[in-house]
Coordinates of C-alpha atoms and ligand atoms in Angstrom, one line a residue:
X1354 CA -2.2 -21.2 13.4
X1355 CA -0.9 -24.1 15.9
X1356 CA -2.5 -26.9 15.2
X1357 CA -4.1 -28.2 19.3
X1358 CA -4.4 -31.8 18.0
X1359 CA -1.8 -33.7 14.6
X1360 CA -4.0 -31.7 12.7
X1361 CA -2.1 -29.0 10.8
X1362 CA 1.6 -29.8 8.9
X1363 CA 4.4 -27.5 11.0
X1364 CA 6.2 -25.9 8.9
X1365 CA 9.8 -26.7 11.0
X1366 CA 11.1 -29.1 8.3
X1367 CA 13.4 -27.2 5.8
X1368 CA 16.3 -28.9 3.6
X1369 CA 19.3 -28.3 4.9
X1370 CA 21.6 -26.7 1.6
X1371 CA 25.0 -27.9 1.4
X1372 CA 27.6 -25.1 0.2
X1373 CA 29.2 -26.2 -2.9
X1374 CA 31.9 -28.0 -3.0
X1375 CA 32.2 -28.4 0.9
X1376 CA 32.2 -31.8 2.7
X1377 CA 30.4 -31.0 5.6
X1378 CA 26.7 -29.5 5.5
X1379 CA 27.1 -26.0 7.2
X1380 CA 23.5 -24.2 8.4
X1381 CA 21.9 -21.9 5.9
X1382 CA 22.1 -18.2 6.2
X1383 CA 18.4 -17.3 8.0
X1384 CA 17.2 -14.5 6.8
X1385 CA 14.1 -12.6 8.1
X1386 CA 11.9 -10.8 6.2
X1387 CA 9.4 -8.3 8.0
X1388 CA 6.2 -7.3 6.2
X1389 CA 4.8 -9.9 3.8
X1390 CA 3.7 -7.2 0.8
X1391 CA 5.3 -7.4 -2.5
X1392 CA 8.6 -5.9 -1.8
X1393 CA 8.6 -8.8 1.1
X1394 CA 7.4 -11.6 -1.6
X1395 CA 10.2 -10.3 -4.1
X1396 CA 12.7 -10.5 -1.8
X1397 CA 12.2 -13.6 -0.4
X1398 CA 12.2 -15.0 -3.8
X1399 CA 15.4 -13.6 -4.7
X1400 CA 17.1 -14.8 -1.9
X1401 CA 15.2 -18.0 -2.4
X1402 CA 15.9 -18.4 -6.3
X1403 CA 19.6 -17.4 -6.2
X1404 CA 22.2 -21.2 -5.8
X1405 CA 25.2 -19.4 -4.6
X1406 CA 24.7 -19.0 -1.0
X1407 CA 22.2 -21.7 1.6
X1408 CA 19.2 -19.8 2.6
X1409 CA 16.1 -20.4 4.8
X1410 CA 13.7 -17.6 4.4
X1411 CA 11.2 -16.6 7.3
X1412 CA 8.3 -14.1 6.3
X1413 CA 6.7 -12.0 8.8
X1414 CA 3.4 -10.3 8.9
X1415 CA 1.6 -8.6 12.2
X1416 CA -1.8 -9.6 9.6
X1417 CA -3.0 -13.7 9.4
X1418 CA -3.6 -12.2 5.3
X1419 CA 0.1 -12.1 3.2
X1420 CA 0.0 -10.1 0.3
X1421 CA 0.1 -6.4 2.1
X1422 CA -1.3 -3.5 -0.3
X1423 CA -2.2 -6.2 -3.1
X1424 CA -5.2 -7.7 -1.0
X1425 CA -5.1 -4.0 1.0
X1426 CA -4.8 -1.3 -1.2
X1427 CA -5.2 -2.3 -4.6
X1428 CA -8.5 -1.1 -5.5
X1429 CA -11.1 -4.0 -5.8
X1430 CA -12.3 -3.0 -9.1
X1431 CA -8.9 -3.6 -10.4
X1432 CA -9.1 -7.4 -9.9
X1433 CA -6.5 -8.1 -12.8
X1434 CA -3.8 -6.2 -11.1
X1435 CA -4.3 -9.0 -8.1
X1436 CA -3.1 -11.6 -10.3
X1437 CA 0.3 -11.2 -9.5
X1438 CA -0.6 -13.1 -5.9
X1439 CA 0.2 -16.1 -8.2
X1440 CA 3.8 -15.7 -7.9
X1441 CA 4.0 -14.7 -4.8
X1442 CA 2.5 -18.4 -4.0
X1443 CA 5.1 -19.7 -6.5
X1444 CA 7.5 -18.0 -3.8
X1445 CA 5.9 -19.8 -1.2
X1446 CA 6.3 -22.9 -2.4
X1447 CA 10.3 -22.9 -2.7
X1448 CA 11.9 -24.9 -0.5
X1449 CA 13.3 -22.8 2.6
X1450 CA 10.4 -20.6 2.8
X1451 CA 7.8 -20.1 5.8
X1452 CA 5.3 -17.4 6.3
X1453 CA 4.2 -16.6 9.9
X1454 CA 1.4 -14.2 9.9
X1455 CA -0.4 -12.7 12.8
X1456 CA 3.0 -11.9 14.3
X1457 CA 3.9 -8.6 14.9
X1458 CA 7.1 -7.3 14.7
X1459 CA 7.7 -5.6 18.4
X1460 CA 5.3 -7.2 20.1
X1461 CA 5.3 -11.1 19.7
X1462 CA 9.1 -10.8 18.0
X1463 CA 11.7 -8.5 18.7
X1464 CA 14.6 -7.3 17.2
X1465 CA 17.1 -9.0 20.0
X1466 CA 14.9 -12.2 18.7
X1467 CA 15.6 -11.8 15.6
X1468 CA 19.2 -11.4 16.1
X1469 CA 19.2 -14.4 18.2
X1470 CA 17.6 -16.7 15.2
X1471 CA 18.9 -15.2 11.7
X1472 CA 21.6 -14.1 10.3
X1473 CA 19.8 -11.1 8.5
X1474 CA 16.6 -9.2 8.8
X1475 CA 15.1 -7.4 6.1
X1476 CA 12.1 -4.8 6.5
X1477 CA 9.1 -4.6 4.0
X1478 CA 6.5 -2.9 6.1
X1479 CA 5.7 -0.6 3.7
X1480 CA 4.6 3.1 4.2
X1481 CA 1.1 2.5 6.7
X1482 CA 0.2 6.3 7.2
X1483 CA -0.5 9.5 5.4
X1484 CA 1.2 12.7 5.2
X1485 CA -0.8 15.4 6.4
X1486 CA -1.7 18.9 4.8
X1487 CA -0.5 20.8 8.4
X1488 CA -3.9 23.3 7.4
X1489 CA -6.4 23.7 10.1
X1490 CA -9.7 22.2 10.3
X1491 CA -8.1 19.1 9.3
X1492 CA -9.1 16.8 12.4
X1493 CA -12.8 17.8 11.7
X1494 CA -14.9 15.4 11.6
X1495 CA -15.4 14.1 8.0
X1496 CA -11.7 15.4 7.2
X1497 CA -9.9 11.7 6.5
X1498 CA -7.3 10.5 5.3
X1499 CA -7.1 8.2 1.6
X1500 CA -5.3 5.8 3.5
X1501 CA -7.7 5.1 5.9
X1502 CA -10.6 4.7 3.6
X1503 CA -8.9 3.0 1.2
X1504 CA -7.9 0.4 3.8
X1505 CA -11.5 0.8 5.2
X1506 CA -13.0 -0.6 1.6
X1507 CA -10.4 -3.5 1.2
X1508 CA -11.5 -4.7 4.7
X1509 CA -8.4 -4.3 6.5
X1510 CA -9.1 -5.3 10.0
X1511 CA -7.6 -2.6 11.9
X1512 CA -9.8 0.2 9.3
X1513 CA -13.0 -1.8 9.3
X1514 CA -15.0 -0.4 12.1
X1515 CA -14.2 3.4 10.8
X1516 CA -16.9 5.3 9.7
X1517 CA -17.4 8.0 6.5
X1518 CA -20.6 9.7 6.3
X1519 CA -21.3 8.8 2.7
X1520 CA -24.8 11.0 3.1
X1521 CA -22.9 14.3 2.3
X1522 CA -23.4 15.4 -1.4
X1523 CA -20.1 17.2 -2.2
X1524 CA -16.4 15.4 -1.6
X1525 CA -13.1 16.5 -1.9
X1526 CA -9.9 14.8 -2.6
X1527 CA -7.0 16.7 -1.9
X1528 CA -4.1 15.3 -4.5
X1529 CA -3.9 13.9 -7.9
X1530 CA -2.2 10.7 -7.3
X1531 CA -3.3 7.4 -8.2
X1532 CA -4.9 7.3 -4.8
X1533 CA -6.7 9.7 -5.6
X1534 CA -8.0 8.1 -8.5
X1535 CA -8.8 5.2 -6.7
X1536 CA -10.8 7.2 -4.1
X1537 CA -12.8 9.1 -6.7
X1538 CA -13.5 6.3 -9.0
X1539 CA -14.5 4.2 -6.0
X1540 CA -17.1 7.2 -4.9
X1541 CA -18.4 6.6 -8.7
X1542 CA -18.9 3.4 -9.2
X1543 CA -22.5 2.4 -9.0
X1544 CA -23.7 -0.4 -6.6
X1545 CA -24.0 -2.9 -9.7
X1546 CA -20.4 -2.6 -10.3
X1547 CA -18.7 -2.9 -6.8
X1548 CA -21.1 -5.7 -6.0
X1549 CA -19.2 -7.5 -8.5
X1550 CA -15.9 -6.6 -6.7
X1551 CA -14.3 -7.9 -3.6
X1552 CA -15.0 -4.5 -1.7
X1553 CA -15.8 -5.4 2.0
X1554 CA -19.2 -6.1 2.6
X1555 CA -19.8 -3.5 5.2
X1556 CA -18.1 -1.0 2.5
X1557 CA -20.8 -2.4 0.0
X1558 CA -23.7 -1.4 2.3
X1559 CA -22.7 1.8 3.0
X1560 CA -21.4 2.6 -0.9
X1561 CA -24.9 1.4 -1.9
X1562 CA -26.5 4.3 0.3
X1563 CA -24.2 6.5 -0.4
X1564 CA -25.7 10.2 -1.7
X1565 CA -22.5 11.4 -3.0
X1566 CA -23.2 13.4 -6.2
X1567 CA -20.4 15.8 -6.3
X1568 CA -16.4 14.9 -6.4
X1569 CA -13.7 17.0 -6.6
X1570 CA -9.9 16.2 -7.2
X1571 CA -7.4 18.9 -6.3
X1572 CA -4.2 19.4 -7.9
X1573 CA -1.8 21.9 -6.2
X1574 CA 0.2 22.1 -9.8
X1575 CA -0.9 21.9 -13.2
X1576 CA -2.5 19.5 -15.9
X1577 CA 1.4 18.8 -17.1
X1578 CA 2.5 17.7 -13.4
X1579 CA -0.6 15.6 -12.2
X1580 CA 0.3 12.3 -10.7
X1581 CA -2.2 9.7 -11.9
X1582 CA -0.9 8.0 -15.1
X1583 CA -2.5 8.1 -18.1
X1584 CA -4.6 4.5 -18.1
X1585 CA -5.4 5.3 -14.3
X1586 CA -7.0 9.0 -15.8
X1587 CA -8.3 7.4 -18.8
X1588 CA -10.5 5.2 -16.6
X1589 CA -12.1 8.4 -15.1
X1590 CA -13.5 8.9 -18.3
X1591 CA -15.1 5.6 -19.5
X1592 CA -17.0 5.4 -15.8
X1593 CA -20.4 4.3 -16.3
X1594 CA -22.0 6.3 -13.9
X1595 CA -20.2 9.6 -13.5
X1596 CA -19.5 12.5 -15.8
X1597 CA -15.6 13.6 -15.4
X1598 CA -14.9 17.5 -15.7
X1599 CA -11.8 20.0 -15.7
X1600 CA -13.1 23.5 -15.8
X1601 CA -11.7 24.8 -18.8
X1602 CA -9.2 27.3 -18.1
X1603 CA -7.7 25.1 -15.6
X1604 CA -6.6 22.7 -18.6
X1605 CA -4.8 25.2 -20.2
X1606 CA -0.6 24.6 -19.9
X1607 CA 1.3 27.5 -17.8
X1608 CA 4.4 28.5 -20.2
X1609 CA 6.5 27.0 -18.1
X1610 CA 5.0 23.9 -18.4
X1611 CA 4.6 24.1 -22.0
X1612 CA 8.3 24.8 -22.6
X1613 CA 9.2 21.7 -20.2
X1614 CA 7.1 19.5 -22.2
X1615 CA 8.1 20.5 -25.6
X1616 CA 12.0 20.3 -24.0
X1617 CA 11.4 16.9 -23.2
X1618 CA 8.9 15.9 -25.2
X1619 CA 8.0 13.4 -22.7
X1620 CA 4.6 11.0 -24.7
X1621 CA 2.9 9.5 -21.6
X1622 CA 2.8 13.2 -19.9
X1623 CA 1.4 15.0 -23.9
X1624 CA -1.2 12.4 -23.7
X1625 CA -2.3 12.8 -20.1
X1626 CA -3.0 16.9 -21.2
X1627 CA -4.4 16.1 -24.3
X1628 CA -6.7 13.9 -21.9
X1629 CA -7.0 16.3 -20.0
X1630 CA -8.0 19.0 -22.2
X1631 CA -10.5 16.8 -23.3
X1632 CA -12.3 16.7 -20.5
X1633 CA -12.7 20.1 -20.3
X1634 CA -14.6 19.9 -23.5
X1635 CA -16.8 17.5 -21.9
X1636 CA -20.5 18.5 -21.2
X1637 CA -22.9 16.7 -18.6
X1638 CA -24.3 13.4 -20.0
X1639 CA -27.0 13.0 -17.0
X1640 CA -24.8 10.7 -15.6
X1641 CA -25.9 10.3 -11.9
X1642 CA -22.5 11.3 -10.4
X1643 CA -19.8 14.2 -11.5
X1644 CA -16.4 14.2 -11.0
X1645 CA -14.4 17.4 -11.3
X1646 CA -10.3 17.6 -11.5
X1647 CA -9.2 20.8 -10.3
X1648 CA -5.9 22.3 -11.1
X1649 CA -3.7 25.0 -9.3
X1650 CA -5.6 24.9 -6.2
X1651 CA -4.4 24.2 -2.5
X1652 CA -6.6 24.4 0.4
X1653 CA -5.4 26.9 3.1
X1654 CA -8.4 26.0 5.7
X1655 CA -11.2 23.3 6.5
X1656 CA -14.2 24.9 7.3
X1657 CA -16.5 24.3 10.3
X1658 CA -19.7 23.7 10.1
X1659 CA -20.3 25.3 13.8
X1660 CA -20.9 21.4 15.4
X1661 CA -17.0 20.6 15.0
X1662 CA -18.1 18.5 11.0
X1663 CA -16.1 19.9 7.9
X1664 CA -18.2 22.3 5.8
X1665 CA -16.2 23.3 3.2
X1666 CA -12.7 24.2 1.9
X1667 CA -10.8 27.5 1.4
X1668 CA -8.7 27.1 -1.1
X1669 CA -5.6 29.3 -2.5
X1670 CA -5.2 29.7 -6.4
X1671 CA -1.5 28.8 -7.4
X1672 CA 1.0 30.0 -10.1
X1673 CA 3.9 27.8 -10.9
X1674 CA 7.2 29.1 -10.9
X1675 CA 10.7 27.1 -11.7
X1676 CA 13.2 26.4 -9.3
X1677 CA 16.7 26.6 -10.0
X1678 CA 17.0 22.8 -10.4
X1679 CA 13.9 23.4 -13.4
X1680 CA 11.5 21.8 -11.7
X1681 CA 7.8 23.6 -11.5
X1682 CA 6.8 24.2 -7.8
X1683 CA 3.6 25.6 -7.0
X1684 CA 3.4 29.4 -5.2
X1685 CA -0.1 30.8 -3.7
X1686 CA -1.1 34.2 -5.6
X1687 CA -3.6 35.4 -2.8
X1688 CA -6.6 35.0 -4.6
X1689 CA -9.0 32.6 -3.0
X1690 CA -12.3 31.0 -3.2
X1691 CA -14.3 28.5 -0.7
X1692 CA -15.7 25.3 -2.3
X1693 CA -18.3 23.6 0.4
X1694 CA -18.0 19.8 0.7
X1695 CA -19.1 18.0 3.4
X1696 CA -16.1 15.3 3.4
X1697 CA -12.4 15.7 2.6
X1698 CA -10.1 13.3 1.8
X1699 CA -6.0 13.9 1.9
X1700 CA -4.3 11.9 -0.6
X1701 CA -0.9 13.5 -0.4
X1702 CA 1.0 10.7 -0.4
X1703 CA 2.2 8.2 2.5
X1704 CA 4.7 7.4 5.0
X1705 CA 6.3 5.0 7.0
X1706 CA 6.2 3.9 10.8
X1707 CA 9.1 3.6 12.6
X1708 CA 10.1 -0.1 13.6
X1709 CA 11.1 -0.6 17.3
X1710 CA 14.8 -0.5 17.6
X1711 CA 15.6 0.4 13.6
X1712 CA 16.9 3.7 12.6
X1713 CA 14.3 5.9 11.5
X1714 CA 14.4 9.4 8.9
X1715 CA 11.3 11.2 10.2
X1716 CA 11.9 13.4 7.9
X1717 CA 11.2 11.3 4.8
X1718 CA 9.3 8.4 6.5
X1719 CA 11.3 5.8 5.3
X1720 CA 14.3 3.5 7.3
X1721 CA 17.7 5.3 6.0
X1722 CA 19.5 3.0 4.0
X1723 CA 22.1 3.0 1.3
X1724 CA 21.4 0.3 -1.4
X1725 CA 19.4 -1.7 1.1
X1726 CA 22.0 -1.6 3.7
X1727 CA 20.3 -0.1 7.0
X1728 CA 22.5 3.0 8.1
X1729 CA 23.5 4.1 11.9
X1730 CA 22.1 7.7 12.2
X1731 CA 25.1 7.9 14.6
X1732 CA 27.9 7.2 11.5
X1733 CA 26.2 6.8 8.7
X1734 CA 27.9 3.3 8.1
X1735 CA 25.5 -0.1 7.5
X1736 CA 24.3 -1.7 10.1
X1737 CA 25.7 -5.4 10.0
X1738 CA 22.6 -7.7 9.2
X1739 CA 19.8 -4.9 9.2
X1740 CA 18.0 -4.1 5.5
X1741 CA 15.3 -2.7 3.8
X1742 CA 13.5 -3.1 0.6
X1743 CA 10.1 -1.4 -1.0
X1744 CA 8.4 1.6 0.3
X1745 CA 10.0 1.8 4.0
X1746 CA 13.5 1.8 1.7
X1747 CA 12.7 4.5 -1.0
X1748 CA 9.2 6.0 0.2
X1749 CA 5.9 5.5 -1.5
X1750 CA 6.5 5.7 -5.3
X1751 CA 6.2 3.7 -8.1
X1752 CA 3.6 0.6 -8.9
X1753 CA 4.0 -3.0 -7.6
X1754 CA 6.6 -4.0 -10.1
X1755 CA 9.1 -1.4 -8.2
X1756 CA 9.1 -3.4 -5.7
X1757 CA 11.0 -6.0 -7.6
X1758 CA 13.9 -4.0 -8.6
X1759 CA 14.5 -2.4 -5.4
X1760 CA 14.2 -5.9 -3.3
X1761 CA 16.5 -7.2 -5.5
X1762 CA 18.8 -4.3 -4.9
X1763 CA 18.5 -4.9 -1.3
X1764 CA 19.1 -8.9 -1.7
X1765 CA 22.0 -8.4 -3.6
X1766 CA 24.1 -6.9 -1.2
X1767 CA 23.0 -8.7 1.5
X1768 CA 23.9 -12.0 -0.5
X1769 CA 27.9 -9.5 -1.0
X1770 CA 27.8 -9.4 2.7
X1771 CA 27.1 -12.6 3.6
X1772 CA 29.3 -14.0 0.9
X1773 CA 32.1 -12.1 2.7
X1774 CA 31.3 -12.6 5.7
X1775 CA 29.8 -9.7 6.8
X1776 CA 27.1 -11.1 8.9
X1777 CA 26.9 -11.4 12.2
X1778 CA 26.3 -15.1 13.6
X1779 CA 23.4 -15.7 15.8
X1780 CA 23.4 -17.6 19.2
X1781 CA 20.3 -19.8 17.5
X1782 CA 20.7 -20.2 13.8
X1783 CA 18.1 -23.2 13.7
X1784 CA 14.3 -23.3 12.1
X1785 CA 13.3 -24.9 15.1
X1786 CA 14.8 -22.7 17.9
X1787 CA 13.1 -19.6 15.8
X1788 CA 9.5 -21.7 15.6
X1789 CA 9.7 -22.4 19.3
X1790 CA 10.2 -19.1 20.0
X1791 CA 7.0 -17.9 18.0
X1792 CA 4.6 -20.5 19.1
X1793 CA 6.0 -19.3 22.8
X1794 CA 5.2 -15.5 21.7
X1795 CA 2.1 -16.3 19.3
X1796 CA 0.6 -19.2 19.8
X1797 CA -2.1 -18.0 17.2
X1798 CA 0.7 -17.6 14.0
X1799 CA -1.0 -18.5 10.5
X1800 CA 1.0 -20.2 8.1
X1801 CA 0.9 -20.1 4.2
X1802 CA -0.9 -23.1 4.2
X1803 CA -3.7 -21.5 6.7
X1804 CA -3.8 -18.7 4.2
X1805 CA -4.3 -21.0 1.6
X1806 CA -7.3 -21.7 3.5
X1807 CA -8.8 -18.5 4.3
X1808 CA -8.2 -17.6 0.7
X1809 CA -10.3 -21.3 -0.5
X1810 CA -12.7 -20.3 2.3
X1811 CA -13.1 -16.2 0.9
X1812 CA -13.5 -17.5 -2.8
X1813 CA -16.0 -20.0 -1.9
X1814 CA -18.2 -17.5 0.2
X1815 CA -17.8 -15.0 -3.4
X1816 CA -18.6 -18.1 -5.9
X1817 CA -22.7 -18.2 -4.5
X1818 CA -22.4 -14.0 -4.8
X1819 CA -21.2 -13.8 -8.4
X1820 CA -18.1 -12.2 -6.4
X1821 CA -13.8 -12.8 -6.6
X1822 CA -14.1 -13.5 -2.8
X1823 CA -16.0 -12.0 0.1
X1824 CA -13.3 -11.1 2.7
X1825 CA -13.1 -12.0 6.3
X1826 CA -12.3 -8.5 8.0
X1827 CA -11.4 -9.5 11.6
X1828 CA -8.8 -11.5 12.4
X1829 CA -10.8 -13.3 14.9
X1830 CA -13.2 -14.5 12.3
X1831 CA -10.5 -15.7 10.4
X1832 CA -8.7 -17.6 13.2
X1833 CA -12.3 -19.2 13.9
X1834 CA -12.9 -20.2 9.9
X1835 CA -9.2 -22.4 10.3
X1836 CA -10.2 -23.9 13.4
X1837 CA -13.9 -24.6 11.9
X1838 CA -12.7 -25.7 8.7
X1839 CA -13.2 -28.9 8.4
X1840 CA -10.0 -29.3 5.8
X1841 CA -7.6 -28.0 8.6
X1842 CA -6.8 -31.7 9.9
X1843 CA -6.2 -32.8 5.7
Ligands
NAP1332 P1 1.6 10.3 -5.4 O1 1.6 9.7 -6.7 O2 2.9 10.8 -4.8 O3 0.6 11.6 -5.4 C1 0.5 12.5 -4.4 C2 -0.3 13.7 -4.8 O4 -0.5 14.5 -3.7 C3 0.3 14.5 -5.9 O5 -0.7 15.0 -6.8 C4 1.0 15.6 -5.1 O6 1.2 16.8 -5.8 C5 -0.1 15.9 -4.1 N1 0.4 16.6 -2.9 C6 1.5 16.3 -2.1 N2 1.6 17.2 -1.1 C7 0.5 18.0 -1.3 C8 0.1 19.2 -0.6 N3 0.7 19.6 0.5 N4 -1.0 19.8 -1.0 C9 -1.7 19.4 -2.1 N5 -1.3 18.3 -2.8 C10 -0.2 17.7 -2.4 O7 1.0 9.4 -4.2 P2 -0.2 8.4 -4.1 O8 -1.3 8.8 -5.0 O9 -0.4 8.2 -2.7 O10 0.4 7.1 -4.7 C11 1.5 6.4 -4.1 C12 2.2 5.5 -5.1 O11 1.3 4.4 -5.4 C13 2.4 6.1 -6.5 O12 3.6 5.7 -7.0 C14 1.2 5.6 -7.3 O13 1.4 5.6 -8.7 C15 1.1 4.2 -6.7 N6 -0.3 3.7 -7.0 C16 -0.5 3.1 -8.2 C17 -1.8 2.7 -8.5 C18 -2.0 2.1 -9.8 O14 -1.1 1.7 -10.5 N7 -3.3 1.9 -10.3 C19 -2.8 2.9 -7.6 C20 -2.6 3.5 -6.4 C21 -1.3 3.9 -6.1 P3 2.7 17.2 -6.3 O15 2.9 16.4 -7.6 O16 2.5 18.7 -6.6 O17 3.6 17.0 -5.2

């Protein structure tokens, strides 16, 4: 945030690198970085780590909060998994590197500004929305989306005002994902244990009233071809306060599937069966809550309740048959049952939002790209300066640690191009020009060390609760804690 009085350090003052072996001092390459999640905190630090080339690094984020789905969508009883924040704030601390958050890409920057100021863009903004099953009843009320509760329980400012009417018994989840895990495991926890989490307050609340007995995960395919991995599943069954069932004969392996397995002979995917099979052994433990993973199901139609709420699901047993490059699709066989639920939640996967001014593959959701390199839908050749890196590159797939490889990917040949060349020069390659041009846009930008703040400010407010942190979930409230904190003018 701009500092009104000589309050806050401006973060305008980078070294200037010298090329090797040159006399004079020639201006860095500026590179741009939009979306400050981990494929935006990995490639900044690649650029940032690498001695060949001069770099200054300017990291973008429409949120004041860096850190994208690891403060957003990681699930806040997996607290551990957070820890890799650290070094992104080891990023943040190389010389060359700012963070401007609360500046959105389209609105208070553009891409002719971004031209104008660096040498390079590079787009992180991840994959924001969900895919969506195309059945219908699915814009019933109490039909959502993973994504939006998911963001809706990490206190994402933009989700936080949502509501989910937590007093129907009977949920389903519609995919097998690790989203889907998250969601069901979240619907299971007891009070006592997400009050030790940093779940949003408000989520809290309405968790701690919630009258949800009855979950239901379902797969479209079978036990063989479900896509939580094997800790994530294990979890489901060591949760304290709900019993985890597969109905029997949906446990049992197609031959198909058995035949793959024993081809490849593939460890992580035997053990997530055996798991699997296990739980269909299970019997009820008078656990308060129940949790049951379907398999070889696909809802065809969300039923209406007659006042426009979702009252249930028709859903289409499936056979799985192989497709000529062997993998195992799922077919409908035409028998069907209903299962009644009062909420649904689609976790089918995400996709990405198209960036004003950057090509855009609606088909896949992601920016097209080869290696990184942005591509012209007109002729398929990159677009000089223009890159992508993490989910808006390859789709949503794989854990945080992906990230890493494919920024560095996407860093790599940027660094060939500009090495040869290959980038365009801007009109205004300076820090300064590109800071003045912000402050004029958004006067409100938060910098890494206003983070740092809101972050001291969030553990503090957790310490007295026996909590991580207890988020702020409006980005007014957080621009008021930095000018109300009385270390802003440190
Ligand atoms: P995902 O892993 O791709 O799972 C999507 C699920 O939706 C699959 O079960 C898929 O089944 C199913 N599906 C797709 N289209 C469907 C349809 N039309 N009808 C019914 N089911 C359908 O996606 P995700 O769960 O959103 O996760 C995204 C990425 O984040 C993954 O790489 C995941 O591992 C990662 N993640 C990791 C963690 C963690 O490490 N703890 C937590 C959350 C997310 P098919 O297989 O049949 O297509």
């Amino acid at each position: 945030m701009q500092a009104a009085g000589p309050a806050q350090r401006v973060p305008d003052e980078h070294p200037r690198h010298v090329h090797a072996g040159s006399g004079a001092a020639p201006r860095p390459f500026r590179i741009a970085i939009i979306g400050a999640g981990p494929a935006g905190f990995y490639a900044a630090d690649h650029l940032l780590r690498q001695t060949d080339l001069p770099v200054e690094v300017d990291l973008f984020d429409r949120l004041p909060t860096p850190h994208g789905l690891v403060r957003l969508g990681v699930a806040p009883d997996h607290q551990k998994i957070k820890n890799v924040i650290r070094v992104y704030d080891k990023t943040a601390e190389r010389p060359g590197f700012r963070f401007f958050g609360n500046v959105e890409f389209g609105r208070h920057i553009r891409l002719e500004d971004l031209r104008r100021h660096y040498h390079a863009v590079v787009f992180t903004t991840g994959a924001q929305v969900d895919r969506s099953l195309g059945i219908p009843g699915e814009d019933l009320a109490g039909s959502h989306s993973a994504t939006e509760f998911v963001a809706w329980y990490n206190g994402h400012p933009d989700y936080r005002d949502h509501h989910f009417d937590l007093s129907r018994e009977r949920v389903a989840i519609v995919g097998v994902g690790n989203v889907a895990v998250d969601v069901a495991r979240i619907l299971c926890r007891t009070p006592e244990e997400l009050a030790r989490t940093d779940i949003a307050d408000y989520a809290l609340e309405a968790l701690r009233e919630s009258r949800v007995r009855e979950i239901f995960m379902l797969g479209r395919r079978g036990p063989a071809q479900a896509a939580f991995t094997l800790p994530e599943a294990r979890e489901l069954g060591e949760l304290p306060g709900a019993d985890v069932f597969v109905p029997p004969e949906e446990a049992v392996l197609d031959p198909f599937s058995q035949a793959l397995l024993a081809e490849e002979g593939d460890r992580d995917t035997l053990k997530k069966v055996e798991l699997i099979q296990e739980f269909a052994q299970r019997r009820p433990t008078g656990k308060p809550r129940r949790l049951t993973i379907r398999f070889l199901v696909s809802p065809v139609a969300i039923h209406d309740d007659g006042t426009g709420h979702v009252a249930g699901l028709r859903l289409v047993r499936n056979e799985l048959y192989r497709t000529e490059d062997g993998r195992l699709r799922p077919r409908a066989t035409g028998r069907y049952e209903d299962l009644p639920v009062g909420l649904v939640f689609r976790s089918i996967g995400y996709r990405g939002v198209p960036l004003p001014g950057v090509p855009f593959d609606e088909r896949h959701g992601v920016i097209p790209t080869e290696e990184g390199r942005v591509l012209d839908p007109a002729t398929g050749r990159p677009l000089p300066g223009l890159y992508a890196a993490g989910w808006i590159k390859r789709g949503a797939t794989g854990v945080i640690g992906t990230n890493k490889a494919c920024a560095v990917e996407t860093v790599s040949r940027l660094l060939e191009d500009a090495a040869a060349g290959r980038l365009p020069e801007p009109e205004q390659p300076d820090a300064g020009a590109a800071l003045n041009h912000i402050r004029a846009r958004q006067p409100d930008y938060v910098t890494y060390d206003d983070w740092k703040r809101i972050d001291r400010i969030e553990v503090e407010r957790g310490e007295a609760a026996g909590r991580p942190r207890v988020k702020f979930t409006g980005v007014r409230e957080m621009l008021e804690a930095l000018r109300e904190d009385p270390a802003r003018s440190a």
